[in-house]
mmCIF file of C-alpha atoms in Angstrom:
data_model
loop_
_atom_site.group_PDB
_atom_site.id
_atom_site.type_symbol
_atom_site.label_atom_id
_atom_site.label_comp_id
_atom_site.label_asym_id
_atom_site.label_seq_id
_atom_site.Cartn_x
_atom_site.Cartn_y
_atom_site.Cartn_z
ATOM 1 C CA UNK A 1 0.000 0.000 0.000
ATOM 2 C CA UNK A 2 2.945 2.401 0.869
ATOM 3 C CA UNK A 3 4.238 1.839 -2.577
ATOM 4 C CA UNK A 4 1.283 2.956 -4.309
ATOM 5 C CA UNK A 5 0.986 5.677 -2.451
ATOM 6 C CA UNK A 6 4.550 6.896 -3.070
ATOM 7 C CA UNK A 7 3.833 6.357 -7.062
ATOM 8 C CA UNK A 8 0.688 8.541 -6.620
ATOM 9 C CA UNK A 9 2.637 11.449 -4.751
ATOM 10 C CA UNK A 10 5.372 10.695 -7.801
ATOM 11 C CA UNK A 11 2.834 10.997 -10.546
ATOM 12 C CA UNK A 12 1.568 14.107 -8.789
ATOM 13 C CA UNK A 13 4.686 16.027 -8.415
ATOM 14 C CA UNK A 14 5.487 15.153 -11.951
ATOM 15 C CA UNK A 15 2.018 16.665 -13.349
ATOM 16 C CA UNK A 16 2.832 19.803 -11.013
ATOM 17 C CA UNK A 17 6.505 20.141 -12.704
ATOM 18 C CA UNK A 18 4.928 19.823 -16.264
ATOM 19 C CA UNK A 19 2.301 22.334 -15.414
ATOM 20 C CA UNK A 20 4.634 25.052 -14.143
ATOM 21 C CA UNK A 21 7.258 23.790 -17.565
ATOM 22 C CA UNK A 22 3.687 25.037 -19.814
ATOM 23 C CA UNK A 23 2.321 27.608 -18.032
ATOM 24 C CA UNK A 24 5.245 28.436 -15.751
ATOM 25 C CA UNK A 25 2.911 30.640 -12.345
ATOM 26 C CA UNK A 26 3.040 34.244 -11.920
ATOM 27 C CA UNK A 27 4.590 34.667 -15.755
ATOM 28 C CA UNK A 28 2.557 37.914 -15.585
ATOM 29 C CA UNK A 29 3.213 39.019 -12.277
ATOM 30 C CA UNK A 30 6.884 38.613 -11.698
ATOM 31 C CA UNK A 31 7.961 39.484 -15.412
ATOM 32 C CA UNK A 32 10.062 37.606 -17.958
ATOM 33 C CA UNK A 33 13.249 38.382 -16.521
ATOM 34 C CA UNK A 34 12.932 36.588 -13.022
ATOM 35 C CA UNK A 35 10.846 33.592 -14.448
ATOM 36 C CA UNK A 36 13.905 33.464 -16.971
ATOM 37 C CA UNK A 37 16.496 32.981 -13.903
ATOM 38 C CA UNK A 38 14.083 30.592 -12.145
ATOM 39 C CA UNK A 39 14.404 28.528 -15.643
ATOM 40 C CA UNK A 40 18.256 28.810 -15.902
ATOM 41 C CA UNK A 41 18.573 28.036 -12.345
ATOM 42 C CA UNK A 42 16.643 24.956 -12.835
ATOM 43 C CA UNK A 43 18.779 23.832 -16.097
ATOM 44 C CA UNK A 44 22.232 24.961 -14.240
ATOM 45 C CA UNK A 45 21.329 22.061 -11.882
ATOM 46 C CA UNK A 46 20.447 19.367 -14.728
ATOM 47 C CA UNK A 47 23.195 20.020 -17.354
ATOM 48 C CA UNK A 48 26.605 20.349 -17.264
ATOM 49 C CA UNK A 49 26.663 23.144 -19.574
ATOM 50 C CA UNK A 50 27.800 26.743 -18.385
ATOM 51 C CA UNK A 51 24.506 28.962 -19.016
ATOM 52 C CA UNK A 52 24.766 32.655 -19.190
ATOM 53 C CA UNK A 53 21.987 35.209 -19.085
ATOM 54 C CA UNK A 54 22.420 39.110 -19.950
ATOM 55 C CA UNK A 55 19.650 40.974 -19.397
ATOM 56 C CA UNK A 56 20.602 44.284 -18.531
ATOM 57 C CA UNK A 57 18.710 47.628 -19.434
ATOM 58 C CA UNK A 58 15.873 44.920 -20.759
ATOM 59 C CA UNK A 59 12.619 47.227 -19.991
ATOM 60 C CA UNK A 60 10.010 45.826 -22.661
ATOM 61 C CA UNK A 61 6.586 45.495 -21.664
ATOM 62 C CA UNK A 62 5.049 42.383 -23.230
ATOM 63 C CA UNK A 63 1.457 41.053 -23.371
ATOM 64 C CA UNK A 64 0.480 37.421 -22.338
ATOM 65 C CA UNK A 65 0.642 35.668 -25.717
ATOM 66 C CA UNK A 66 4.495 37.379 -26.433
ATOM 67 C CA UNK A 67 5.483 36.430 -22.294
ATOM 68 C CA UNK A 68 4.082 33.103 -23.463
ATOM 69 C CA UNK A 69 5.775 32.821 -26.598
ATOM 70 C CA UNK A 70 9.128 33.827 -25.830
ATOM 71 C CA UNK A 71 9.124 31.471 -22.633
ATOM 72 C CA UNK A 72 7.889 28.723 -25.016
ATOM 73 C CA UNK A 73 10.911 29.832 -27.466
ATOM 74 C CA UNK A 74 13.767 29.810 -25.301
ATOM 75 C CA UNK A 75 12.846 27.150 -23.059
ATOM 76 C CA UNK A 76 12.782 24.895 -26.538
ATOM 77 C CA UNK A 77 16.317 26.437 -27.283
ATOM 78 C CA UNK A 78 17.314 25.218 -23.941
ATOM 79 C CA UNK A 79 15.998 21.522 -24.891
ATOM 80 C CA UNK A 80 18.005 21.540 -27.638
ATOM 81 C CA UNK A 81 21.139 22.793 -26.350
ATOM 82 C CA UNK A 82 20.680 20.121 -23.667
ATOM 83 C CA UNK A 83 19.528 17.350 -26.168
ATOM 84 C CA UNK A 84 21.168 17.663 -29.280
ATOM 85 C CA UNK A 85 24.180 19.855 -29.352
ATOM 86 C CA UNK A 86 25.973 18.784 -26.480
ATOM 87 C CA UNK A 87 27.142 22.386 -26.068
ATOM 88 C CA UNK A 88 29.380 23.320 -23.175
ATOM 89 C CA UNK A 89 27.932 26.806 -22.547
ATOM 90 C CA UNK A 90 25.181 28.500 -23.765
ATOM 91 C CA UNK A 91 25.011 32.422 -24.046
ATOM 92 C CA UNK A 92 21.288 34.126 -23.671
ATOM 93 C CA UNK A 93 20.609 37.697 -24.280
ATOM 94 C CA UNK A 94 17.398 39.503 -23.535
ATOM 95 C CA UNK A 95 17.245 42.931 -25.035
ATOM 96 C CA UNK A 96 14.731 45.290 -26.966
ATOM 97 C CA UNK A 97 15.809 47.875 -29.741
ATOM 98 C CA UNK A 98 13.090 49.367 -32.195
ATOM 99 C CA UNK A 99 10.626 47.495 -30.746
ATOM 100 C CA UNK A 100 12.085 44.447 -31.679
ATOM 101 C CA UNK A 101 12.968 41.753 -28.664
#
């Protein structure tokens, strides 16, 4: 019976984790930048690569479907630098000029 139970609390940690990796909470409310270094903290402890994240002077405001877009967008660059390049650092840059991020 124990075991089941521990597979339950397993299966419901892992639906939690999956949730917050789609939807990651308070997106909106704490802004891109600090749910970015939540990410990278979480991929500094599962890779081996060295990750690097310059944000300075970023200032953009962004509506829900771009916050949810570009969190989508780098956290699939971060899947693929973990999956299929084997790369030993990666180098992210957040910055806005002419409107452009």
């Amino acid at each position: 019976m124990n075991q089941v139970k521990e597979g339950l609390l397993d299966v419901v940690g892992q639906i939690r984790e999956t949730c917050n990796e789609l939807l990651p909470p308070f997106l909106k409310e704490i802004g891109i930048v600090e749910v970015f270094e939540n990410l990278f903290m979480q991929v500094r402890l599962r890779t081996n690569y060295v990750l690097n994240f310059d944000k300075s002077g970023f200032q953009a405001v962004l509506d829900d479907d771009q916050l949810l877009a570009l969190y989508r967008i780098v956290q699939e660059l971060l899947r693929n630098a973990t999956r299929r390049s084997h790369a030993s650092r990666v180098d992210m840059k957040l910055s806005c000029a002419n409107e452009k991020i």
